[in-house]
Short mmCIF file of C-alpha atoms and ligand atoms in Angstrom, two decimals:
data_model
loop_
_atom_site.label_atom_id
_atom_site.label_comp_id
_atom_site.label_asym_id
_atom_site.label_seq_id
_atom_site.Cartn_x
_atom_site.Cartn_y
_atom_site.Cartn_z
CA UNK A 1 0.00 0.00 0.00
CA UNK A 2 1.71 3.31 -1.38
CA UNK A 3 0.48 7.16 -0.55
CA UNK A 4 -0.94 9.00 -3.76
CA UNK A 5 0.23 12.53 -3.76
CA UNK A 6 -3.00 13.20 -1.64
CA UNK A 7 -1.42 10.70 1.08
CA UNK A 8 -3.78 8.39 0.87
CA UNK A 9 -3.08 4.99 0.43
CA UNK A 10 -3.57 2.69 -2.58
CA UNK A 11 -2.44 -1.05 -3.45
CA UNK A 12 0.23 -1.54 -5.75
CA UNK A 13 0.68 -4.47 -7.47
CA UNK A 14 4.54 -5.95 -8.36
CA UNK A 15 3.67 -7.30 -11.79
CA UNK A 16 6.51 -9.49 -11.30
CA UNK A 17 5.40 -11.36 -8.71
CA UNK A 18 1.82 -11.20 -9.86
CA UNK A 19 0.53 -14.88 -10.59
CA UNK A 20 -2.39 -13.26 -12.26
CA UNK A 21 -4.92 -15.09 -9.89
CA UNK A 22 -6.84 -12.32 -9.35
CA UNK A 23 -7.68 -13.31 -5.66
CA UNK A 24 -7.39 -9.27 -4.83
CA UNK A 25 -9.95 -8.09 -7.57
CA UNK A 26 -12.68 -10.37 -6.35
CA UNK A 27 -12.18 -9.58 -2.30
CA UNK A 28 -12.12 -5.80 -3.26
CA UNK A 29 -15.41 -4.50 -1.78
CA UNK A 30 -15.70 -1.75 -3.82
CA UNK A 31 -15.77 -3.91 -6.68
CA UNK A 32 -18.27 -5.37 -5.59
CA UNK A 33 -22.17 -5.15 -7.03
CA UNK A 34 -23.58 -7.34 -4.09
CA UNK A 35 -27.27 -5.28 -3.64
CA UNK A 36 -28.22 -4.12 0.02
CA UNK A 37 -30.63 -6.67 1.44
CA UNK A 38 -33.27 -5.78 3.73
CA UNK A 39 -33.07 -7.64 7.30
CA UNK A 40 -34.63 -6.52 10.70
CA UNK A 41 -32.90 -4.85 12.58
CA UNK A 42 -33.35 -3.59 16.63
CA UNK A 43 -32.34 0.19 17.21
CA UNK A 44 -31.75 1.65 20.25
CA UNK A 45 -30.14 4.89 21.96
CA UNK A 46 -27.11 4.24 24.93
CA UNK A 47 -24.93 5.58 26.93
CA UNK A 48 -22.14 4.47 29.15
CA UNK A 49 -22.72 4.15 32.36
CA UNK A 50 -19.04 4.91 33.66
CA UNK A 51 -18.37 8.55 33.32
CA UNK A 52 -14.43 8.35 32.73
CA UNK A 53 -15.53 6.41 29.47
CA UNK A 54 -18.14 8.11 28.39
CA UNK A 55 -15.70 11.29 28.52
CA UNK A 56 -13.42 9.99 26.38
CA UNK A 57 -15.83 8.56 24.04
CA UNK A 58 -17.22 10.49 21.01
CA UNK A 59 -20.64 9.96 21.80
CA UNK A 60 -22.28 7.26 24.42
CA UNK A 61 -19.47 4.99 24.57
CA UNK A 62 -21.32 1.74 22.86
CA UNK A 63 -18.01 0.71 21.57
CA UNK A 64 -16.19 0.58 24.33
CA UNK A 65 -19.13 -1.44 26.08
CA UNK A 66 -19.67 -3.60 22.98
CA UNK A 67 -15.41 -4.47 23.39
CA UNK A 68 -15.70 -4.58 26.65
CA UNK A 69 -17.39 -7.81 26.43
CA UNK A 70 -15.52 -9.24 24.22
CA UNK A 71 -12.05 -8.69 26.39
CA UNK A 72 -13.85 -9.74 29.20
CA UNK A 73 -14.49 -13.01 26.76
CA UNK A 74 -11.09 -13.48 26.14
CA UNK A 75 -11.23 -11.87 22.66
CA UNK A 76 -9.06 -9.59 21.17
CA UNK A 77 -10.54 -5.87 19.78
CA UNK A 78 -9.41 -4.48 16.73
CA UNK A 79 -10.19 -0.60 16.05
CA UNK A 80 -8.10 2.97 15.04
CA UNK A 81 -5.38 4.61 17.19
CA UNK A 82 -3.34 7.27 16.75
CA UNK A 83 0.84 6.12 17.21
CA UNK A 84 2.88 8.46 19.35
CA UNK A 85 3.68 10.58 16.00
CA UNK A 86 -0.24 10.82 15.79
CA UNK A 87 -0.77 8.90 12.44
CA UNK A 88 -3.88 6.76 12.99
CA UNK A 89 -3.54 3.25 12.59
CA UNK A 90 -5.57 -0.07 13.21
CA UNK A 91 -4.57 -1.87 16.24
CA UNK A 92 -5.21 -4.75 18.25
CA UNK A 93 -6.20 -4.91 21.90
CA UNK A 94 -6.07 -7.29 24.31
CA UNK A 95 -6.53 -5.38 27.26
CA UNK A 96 -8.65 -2.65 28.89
CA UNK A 97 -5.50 -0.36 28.77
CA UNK A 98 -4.91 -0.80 25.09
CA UNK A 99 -8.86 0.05 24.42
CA UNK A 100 -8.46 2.90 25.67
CA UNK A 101 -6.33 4.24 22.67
CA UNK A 102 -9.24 3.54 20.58
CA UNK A 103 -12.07 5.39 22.12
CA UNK A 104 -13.29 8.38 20.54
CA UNK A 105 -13.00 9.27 17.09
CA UNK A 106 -10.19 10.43 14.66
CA UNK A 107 -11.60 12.28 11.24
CA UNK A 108 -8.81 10.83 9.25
CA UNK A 109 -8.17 7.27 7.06
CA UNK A 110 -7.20 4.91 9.51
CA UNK A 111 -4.13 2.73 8.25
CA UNK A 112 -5.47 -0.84 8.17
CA UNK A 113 -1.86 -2.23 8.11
CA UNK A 114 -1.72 -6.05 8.53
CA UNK A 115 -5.31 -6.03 11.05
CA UNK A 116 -7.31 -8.35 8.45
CA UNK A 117 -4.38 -10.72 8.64
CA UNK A 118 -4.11 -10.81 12.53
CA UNK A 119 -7.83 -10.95 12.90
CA UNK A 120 -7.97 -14.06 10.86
CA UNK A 121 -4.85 -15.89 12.99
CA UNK A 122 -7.37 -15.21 16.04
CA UNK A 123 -10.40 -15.95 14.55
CA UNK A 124 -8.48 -19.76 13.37
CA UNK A 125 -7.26 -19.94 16.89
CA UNK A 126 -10.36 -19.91 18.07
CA UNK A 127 -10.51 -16.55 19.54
CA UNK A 128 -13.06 -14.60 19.98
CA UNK A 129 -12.61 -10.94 17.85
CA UNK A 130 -14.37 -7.38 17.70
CA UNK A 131 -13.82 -5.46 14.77
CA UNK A 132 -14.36 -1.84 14.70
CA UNK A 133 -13.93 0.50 11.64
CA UNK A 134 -15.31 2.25 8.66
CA UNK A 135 -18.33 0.66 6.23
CA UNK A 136 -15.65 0.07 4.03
CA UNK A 137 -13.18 -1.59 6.10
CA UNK A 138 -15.70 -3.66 7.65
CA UNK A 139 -16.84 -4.90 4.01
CA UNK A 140 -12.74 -5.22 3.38
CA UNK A 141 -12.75 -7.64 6.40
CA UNK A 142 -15.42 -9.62 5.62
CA UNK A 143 -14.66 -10.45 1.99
CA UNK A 144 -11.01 -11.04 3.09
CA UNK A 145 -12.37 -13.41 5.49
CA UNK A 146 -14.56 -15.09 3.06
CA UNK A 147 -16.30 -16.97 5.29
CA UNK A 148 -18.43 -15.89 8.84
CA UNK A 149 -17.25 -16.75 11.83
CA UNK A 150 -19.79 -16.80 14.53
CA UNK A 151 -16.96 -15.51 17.20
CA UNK A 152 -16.77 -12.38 14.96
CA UNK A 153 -18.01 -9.04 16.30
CA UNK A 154 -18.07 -6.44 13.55
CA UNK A 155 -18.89 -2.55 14.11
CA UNK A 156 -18.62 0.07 11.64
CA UNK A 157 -19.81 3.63 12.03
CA UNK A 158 -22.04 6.01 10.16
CA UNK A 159 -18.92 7.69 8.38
CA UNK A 160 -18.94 10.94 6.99
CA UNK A 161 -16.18 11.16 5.05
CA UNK A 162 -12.31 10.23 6.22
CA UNK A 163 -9.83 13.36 5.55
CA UNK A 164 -6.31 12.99 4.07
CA UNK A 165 -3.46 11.88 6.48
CA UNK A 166 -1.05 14.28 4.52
CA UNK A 167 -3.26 17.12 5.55
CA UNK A 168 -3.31 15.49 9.27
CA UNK A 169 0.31 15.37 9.23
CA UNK A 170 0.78 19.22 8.19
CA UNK A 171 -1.90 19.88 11.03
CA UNK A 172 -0.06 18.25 13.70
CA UNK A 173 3.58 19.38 13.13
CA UNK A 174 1.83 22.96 12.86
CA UNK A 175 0.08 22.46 15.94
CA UNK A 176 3.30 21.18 17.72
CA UNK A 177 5.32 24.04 16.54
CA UNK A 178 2.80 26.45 18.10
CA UNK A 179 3.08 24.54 21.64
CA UNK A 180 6.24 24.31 23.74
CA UNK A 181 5.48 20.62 25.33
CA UNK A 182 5.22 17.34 23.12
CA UNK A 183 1.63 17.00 22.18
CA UNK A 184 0.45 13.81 24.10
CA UNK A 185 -3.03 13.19 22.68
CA UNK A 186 -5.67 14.52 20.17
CA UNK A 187 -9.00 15.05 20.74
CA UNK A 188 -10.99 15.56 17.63
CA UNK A 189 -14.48 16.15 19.77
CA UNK A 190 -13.34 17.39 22.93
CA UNK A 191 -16.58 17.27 25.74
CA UNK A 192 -14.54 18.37 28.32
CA UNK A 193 -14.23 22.05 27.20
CA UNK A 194 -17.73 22.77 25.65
CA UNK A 195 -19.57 19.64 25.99
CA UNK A 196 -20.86 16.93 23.53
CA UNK A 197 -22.92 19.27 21.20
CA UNK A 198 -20.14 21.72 19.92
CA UNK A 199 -17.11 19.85 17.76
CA UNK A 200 -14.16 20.58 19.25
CA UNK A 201 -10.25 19.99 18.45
CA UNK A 202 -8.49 19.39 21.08
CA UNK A 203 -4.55 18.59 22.03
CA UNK A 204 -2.95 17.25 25.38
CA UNK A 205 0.19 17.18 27.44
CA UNK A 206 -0.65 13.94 29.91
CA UNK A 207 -3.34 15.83 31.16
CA UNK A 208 -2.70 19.25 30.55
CA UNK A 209 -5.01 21.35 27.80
CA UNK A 210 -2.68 22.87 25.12
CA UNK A 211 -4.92 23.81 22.87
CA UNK A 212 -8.59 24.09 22.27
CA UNK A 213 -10.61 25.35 19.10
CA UNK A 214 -14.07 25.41 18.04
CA UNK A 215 -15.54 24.32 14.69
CA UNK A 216 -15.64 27.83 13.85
CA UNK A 217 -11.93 28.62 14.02
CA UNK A 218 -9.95 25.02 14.21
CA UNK A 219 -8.06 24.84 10.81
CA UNK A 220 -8.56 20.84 10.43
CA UNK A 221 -12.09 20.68 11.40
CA UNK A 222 -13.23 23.71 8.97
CA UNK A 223 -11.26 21.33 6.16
CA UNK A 224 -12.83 17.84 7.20
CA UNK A 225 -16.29 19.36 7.41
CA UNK A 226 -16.12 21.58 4.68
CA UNK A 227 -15.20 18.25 2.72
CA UNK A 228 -11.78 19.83 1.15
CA UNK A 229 -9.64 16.90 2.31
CA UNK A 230 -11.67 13.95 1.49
CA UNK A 231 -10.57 10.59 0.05
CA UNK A 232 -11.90 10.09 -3.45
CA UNK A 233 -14.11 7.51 -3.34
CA UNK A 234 -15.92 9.02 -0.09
CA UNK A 235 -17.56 11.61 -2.81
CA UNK A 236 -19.92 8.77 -3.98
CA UNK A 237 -19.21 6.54 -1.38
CA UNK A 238 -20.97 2.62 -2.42
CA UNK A 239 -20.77 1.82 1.79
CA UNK A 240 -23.23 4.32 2.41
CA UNK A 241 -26.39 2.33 3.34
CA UNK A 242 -28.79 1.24 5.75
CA UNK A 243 -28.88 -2.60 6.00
CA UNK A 244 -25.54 -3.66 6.57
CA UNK A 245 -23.53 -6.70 6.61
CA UNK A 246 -21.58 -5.73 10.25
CA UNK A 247 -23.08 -6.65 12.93
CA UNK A 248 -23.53 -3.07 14.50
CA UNK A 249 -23.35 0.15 12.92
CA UNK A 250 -23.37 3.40 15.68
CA UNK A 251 -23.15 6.92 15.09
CA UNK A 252 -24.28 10.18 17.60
CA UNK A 253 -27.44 11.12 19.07
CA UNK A 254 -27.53 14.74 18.97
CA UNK A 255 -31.34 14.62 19.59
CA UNK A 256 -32.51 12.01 22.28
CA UNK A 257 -35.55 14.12 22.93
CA UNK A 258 -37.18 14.18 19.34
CA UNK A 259 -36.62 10.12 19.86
CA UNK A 260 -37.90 9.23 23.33
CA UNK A 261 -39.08 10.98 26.35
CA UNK A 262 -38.60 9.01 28.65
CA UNK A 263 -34.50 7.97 28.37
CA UNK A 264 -34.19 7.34 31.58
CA UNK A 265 -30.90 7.54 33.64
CA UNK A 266 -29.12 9.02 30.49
CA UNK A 267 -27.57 12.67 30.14
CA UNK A 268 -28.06 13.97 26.56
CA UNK A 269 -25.52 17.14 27.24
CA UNK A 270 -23.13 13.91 27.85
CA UNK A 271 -23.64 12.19 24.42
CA UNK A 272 -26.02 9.09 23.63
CA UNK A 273 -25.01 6.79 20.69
CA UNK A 274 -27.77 5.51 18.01
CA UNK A 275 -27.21 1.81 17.85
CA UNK A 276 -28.56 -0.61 15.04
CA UNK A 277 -27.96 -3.98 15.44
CA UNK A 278 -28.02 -6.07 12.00
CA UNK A 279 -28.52 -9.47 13.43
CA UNK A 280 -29.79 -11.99 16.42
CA UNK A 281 -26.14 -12.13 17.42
CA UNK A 282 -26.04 -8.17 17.59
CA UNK A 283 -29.64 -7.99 19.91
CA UNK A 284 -28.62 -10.33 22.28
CA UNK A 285 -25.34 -9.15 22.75
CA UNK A 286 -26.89 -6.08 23.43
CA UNK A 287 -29.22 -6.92 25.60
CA UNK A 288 -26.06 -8.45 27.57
CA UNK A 289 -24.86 -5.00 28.47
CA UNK A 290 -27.38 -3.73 30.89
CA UNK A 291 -24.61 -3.29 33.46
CA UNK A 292 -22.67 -1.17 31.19
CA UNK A 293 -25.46 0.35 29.59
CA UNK A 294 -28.32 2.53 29.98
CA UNK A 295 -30.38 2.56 26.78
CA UNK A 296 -33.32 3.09 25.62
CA UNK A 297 -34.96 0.87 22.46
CA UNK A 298 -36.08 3.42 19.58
CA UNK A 299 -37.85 1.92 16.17
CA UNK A 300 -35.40 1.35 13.66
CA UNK A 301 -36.82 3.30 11.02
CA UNK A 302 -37.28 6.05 12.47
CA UNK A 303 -33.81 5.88 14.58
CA UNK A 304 -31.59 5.69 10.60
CA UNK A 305 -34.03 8.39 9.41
CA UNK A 306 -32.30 10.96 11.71
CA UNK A 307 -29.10 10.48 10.10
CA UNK A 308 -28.11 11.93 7.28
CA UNK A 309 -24.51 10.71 6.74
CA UNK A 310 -25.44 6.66 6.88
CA UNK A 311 -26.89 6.85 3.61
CA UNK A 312 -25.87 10.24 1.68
CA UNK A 313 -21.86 10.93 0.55
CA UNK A 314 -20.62 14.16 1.41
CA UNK A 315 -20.38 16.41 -1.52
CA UNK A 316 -17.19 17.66 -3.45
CA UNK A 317 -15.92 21.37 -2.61
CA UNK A 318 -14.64 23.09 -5.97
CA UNK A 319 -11.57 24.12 -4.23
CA UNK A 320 -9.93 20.18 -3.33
CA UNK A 321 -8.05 20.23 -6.56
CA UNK A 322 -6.52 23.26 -5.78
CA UNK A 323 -6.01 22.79 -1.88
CA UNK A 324 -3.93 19.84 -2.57
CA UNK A 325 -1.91 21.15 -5.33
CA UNK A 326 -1.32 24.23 -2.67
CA UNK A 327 -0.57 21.23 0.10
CA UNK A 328 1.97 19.75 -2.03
CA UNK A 329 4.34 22.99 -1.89
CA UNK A 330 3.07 24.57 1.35
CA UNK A 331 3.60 24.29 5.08
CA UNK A 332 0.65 23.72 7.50
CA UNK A 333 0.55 27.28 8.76
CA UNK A 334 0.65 28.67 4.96
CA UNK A 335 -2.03 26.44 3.55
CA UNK A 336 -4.06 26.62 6.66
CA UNK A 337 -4.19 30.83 6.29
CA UNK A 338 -4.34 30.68 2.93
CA UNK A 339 -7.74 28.41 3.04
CA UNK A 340 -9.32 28.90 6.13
CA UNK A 341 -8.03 32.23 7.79
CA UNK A 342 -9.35 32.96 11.33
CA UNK A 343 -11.25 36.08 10.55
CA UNK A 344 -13.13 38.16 13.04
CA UNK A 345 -16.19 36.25 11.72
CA UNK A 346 -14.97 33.19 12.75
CA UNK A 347 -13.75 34.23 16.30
CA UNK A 348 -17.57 35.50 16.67
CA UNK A 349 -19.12 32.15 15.42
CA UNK A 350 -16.65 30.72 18.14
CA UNK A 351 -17.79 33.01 20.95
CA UNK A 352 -21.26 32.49 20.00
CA UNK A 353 -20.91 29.13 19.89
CA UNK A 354 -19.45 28.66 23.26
CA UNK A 355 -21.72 30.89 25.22
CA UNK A 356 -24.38 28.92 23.64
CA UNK A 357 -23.00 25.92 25.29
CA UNK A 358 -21.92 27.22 28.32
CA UNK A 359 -25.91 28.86 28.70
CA UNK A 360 -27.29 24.83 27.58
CA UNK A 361 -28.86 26.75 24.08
CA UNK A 362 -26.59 25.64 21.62
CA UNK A 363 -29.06 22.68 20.43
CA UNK A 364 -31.77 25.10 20.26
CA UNK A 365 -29.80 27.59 18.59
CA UNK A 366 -27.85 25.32 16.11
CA UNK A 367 -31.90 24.24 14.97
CA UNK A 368 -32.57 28.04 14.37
CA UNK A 369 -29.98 28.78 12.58
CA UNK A 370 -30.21 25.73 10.79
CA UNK A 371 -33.92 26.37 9.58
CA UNK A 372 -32.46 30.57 8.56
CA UNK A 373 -29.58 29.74 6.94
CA UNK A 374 -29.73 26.36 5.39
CA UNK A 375 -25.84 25.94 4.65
CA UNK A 376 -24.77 26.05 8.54
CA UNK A 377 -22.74 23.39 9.69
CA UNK A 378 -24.32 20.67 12.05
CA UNK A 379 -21.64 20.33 14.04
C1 LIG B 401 -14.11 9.36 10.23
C2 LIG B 401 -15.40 9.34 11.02
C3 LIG B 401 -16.52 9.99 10.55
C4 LIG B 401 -17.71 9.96 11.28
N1 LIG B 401 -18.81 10.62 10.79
C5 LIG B 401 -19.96 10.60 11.49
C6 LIG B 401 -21.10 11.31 11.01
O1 LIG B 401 -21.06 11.94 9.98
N2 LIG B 401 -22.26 11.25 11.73
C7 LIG B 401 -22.33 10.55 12.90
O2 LIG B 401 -23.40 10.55 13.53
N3 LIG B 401 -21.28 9.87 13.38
C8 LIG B 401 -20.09 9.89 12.71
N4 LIG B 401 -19.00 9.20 13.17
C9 LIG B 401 -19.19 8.27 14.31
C10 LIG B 401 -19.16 8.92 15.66
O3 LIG B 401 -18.18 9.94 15.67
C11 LIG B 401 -18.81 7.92 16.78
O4 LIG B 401 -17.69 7.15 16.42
C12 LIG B 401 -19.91 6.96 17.06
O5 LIG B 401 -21.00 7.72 17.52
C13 LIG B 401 -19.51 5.94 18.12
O6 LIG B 401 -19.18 6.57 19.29
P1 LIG B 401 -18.93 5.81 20.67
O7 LIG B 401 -18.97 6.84 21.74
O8 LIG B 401 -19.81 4.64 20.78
O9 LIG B 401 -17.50 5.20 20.55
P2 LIG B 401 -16.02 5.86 20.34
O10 LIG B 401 -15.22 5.45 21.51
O11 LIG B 401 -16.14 7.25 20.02
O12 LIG B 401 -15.69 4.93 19.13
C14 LIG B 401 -14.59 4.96 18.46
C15 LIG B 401 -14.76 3.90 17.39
O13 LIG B 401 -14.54 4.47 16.13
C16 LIG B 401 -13.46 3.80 15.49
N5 LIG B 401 -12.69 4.82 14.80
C17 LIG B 401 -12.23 5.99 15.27
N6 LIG B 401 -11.58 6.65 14.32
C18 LIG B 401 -11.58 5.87 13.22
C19 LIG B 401 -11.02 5.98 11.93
N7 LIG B 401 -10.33 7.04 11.54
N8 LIG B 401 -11.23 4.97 11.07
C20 LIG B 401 -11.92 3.86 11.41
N9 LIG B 401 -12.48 3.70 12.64
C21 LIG B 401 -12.30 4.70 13.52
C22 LIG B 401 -12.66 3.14 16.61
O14 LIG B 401 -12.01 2.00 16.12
C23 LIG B 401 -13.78 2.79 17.56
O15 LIG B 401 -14.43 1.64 17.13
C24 LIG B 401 -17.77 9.24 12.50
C25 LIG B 401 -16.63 8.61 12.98
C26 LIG B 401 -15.44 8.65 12.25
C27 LIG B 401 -14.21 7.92 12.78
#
């Protein structure tokens, strides 16, 4: 797998070596014309019911319940981390310590590495293994695997998009150049500082705050959202659907309310996941998580209605071409200014933003705006 000038990666093939069996065309998912098949499915809302988890988690922390079990199983828990010179990566866990790396979610292609490989040696062995990732690399897995495994825990996301690790890279060496500690951690939605509603970047020293910005004024979230920094394929995106073949597919629960009233025991302001599970295996591993848990069981239908993003690719900005051809020749900082200065109207949106949080409006307010201004960001 070799980066494209964009850094993302792409197989190469050594046509010397090539037998010409053409094993790798007919695993590749996104060759794939299989049609989506209808199946029931149980939805539900959650949230964690340990509050160091659920802090670190993006939303309600249903992966790190749903991997929970399978540690405490014996299993093994494949899912993204970001290495100490903050390129994400797949990794394997194997204890609660290593899990923790995975929680919460980075906005960039993960690195798959050799994870289908290593899965498969556990899943032989006998082990029992929880896969987390993007649609695609959960459809990657399973035609790798070829076969199902019944000790096989898949969970894939609703994904936006996943941004450019070249663009990542520039991001983090500018963000470590403007700090005068080494940058321990990442955050890409920071709670801690304005809660779960308002998408926040966020970078660490242990646990020491080094930086903090808003939607409004954070360089790499204004590119990932305004969809500048994109991987190809994620502008039609053939993983975008409904009825899956993972086993559970979870993405955030900005609006509990419009859902259920009665969610007991859960905060909202502290983040809920939307949960579908695809299967019988999915339900009643679910249902095994009660002490982890609180949830609330929503109708399917009208739980994958609320989002957006499961079923609809992001679409292209008319400046990519050019922000990568800048990216190529630029630094961070200059590419950064150059496409998303922090103007005075950005340091307002920020201000407004975070006195909306701090005052428990911003949901309210995001709807308004939403409904005056169509083109404001959700996030
Ligand atoms: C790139 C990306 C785009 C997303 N877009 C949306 C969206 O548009 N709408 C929406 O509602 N939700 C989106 N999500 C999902 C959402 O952010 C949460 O991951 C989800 O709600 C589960 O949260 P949690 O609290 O249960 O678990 P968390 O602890 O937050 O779960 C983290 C899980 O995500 C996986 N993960 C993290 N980063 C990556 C990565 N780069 N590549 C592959 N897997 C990764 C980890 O392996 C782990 O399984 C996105 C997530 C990612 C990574």
């Amino acid at each position: 797998m070799l980066p494209d000038p964009e850094g993302f990666l792409y197989p190469q093939t050594d046509i010397k070596l090539c037998t010409g069996c053409e094993e790798c065309e007919k695993v590749c998912p996104a060759r794939s014309n299989a049609p989506e098949k209808k199946h029931a499915q149980i939805g539900c809302a959650v949230q964690h019911i340990n509050r160091t988890v659920l802090k670190r988690s993006t939303s309600g922390g249903a992966f790190s319940a749903i991997a929970g079990y399978v540690l405490r199983n014996g299993g093994v828990v494949f899912g993204a981390v970001m290495s100490d010179n903050y390129k994400v990566v797949h990794a394997c866990a194997d204890s609660f310590t290593d899990l923790a790396r995975m929680r919460g979610s980075k906005y960039v292609q993960s690195d798959i590495d050799d994870s289908y490989i290593a899965a498969e040696r556990y899943l032989k062995a006998g082990r029992m293994v929880c896969f987390s990732g993007t649609p695609c690399q959960i459809e990657g897995l399973l035609a790798f695997l070829g076969v199902s495994y019944p000790i096989l825990i898949t969970v894939d996301i609703v994904c936006r998009a996943v941004g450019s690790p070249k663009i990542w890279d520039k991001y983090t060496k500018m963000r470590q150049e403007s700090v005068s500690s080494k940058i321990t951690r990442f955050s890409f939605r920071d709670k801690t500082a304005f809660g779960y509603q308002m998408s926040t970047m966020s970078a660490y020293c242990g646990e020491e705050l080094m930086y903090c910005g808003g939607i409004a004024t954070d360089p790499y979230l204004r590119a990932f959202f305004s969809n500048i920094c994109d991987r190809p394929s994620c502008y039609d995106c053939r993983f975008k659907k409904r009825y899956r073949n993972s086993d559970f597919t979870l993405w955030d629960c900005f609006d509990l309310n419009r859902f259920s009233e009665e969610a007991e025991g859960m905060d909202a302001a502290l983040g809920v996941t939307c949960v579908l599970a695809h299967n019988e295996k999915a339900a009643a591993l679910i249902s095994k998580l009660s002490d982890e848990l609180t949830a609330c069981v929503i109708d399917p239908e009208t739980l994958a209605a609320s989002s957006r993003e499961m079923t609809r690719s992001v679409s292209l900005n008319h400046n990519r071409e050019n922000f990568f051809k800048d990216a190529g020749e630029m630094t961070g900082e200059q590419l950064f200014n150059k496409y998303f200065p922090v103007k005075l109207k950005n340091r307002a949106e920020d201000f407004i933003r975070r006195a909306a949080c701090k005052t428990g409006l911003y949901h309210f307010i995001r709807k308004c705006a939403k409904r005056i201004i169509p083109s404001f960001k959700r996030y």
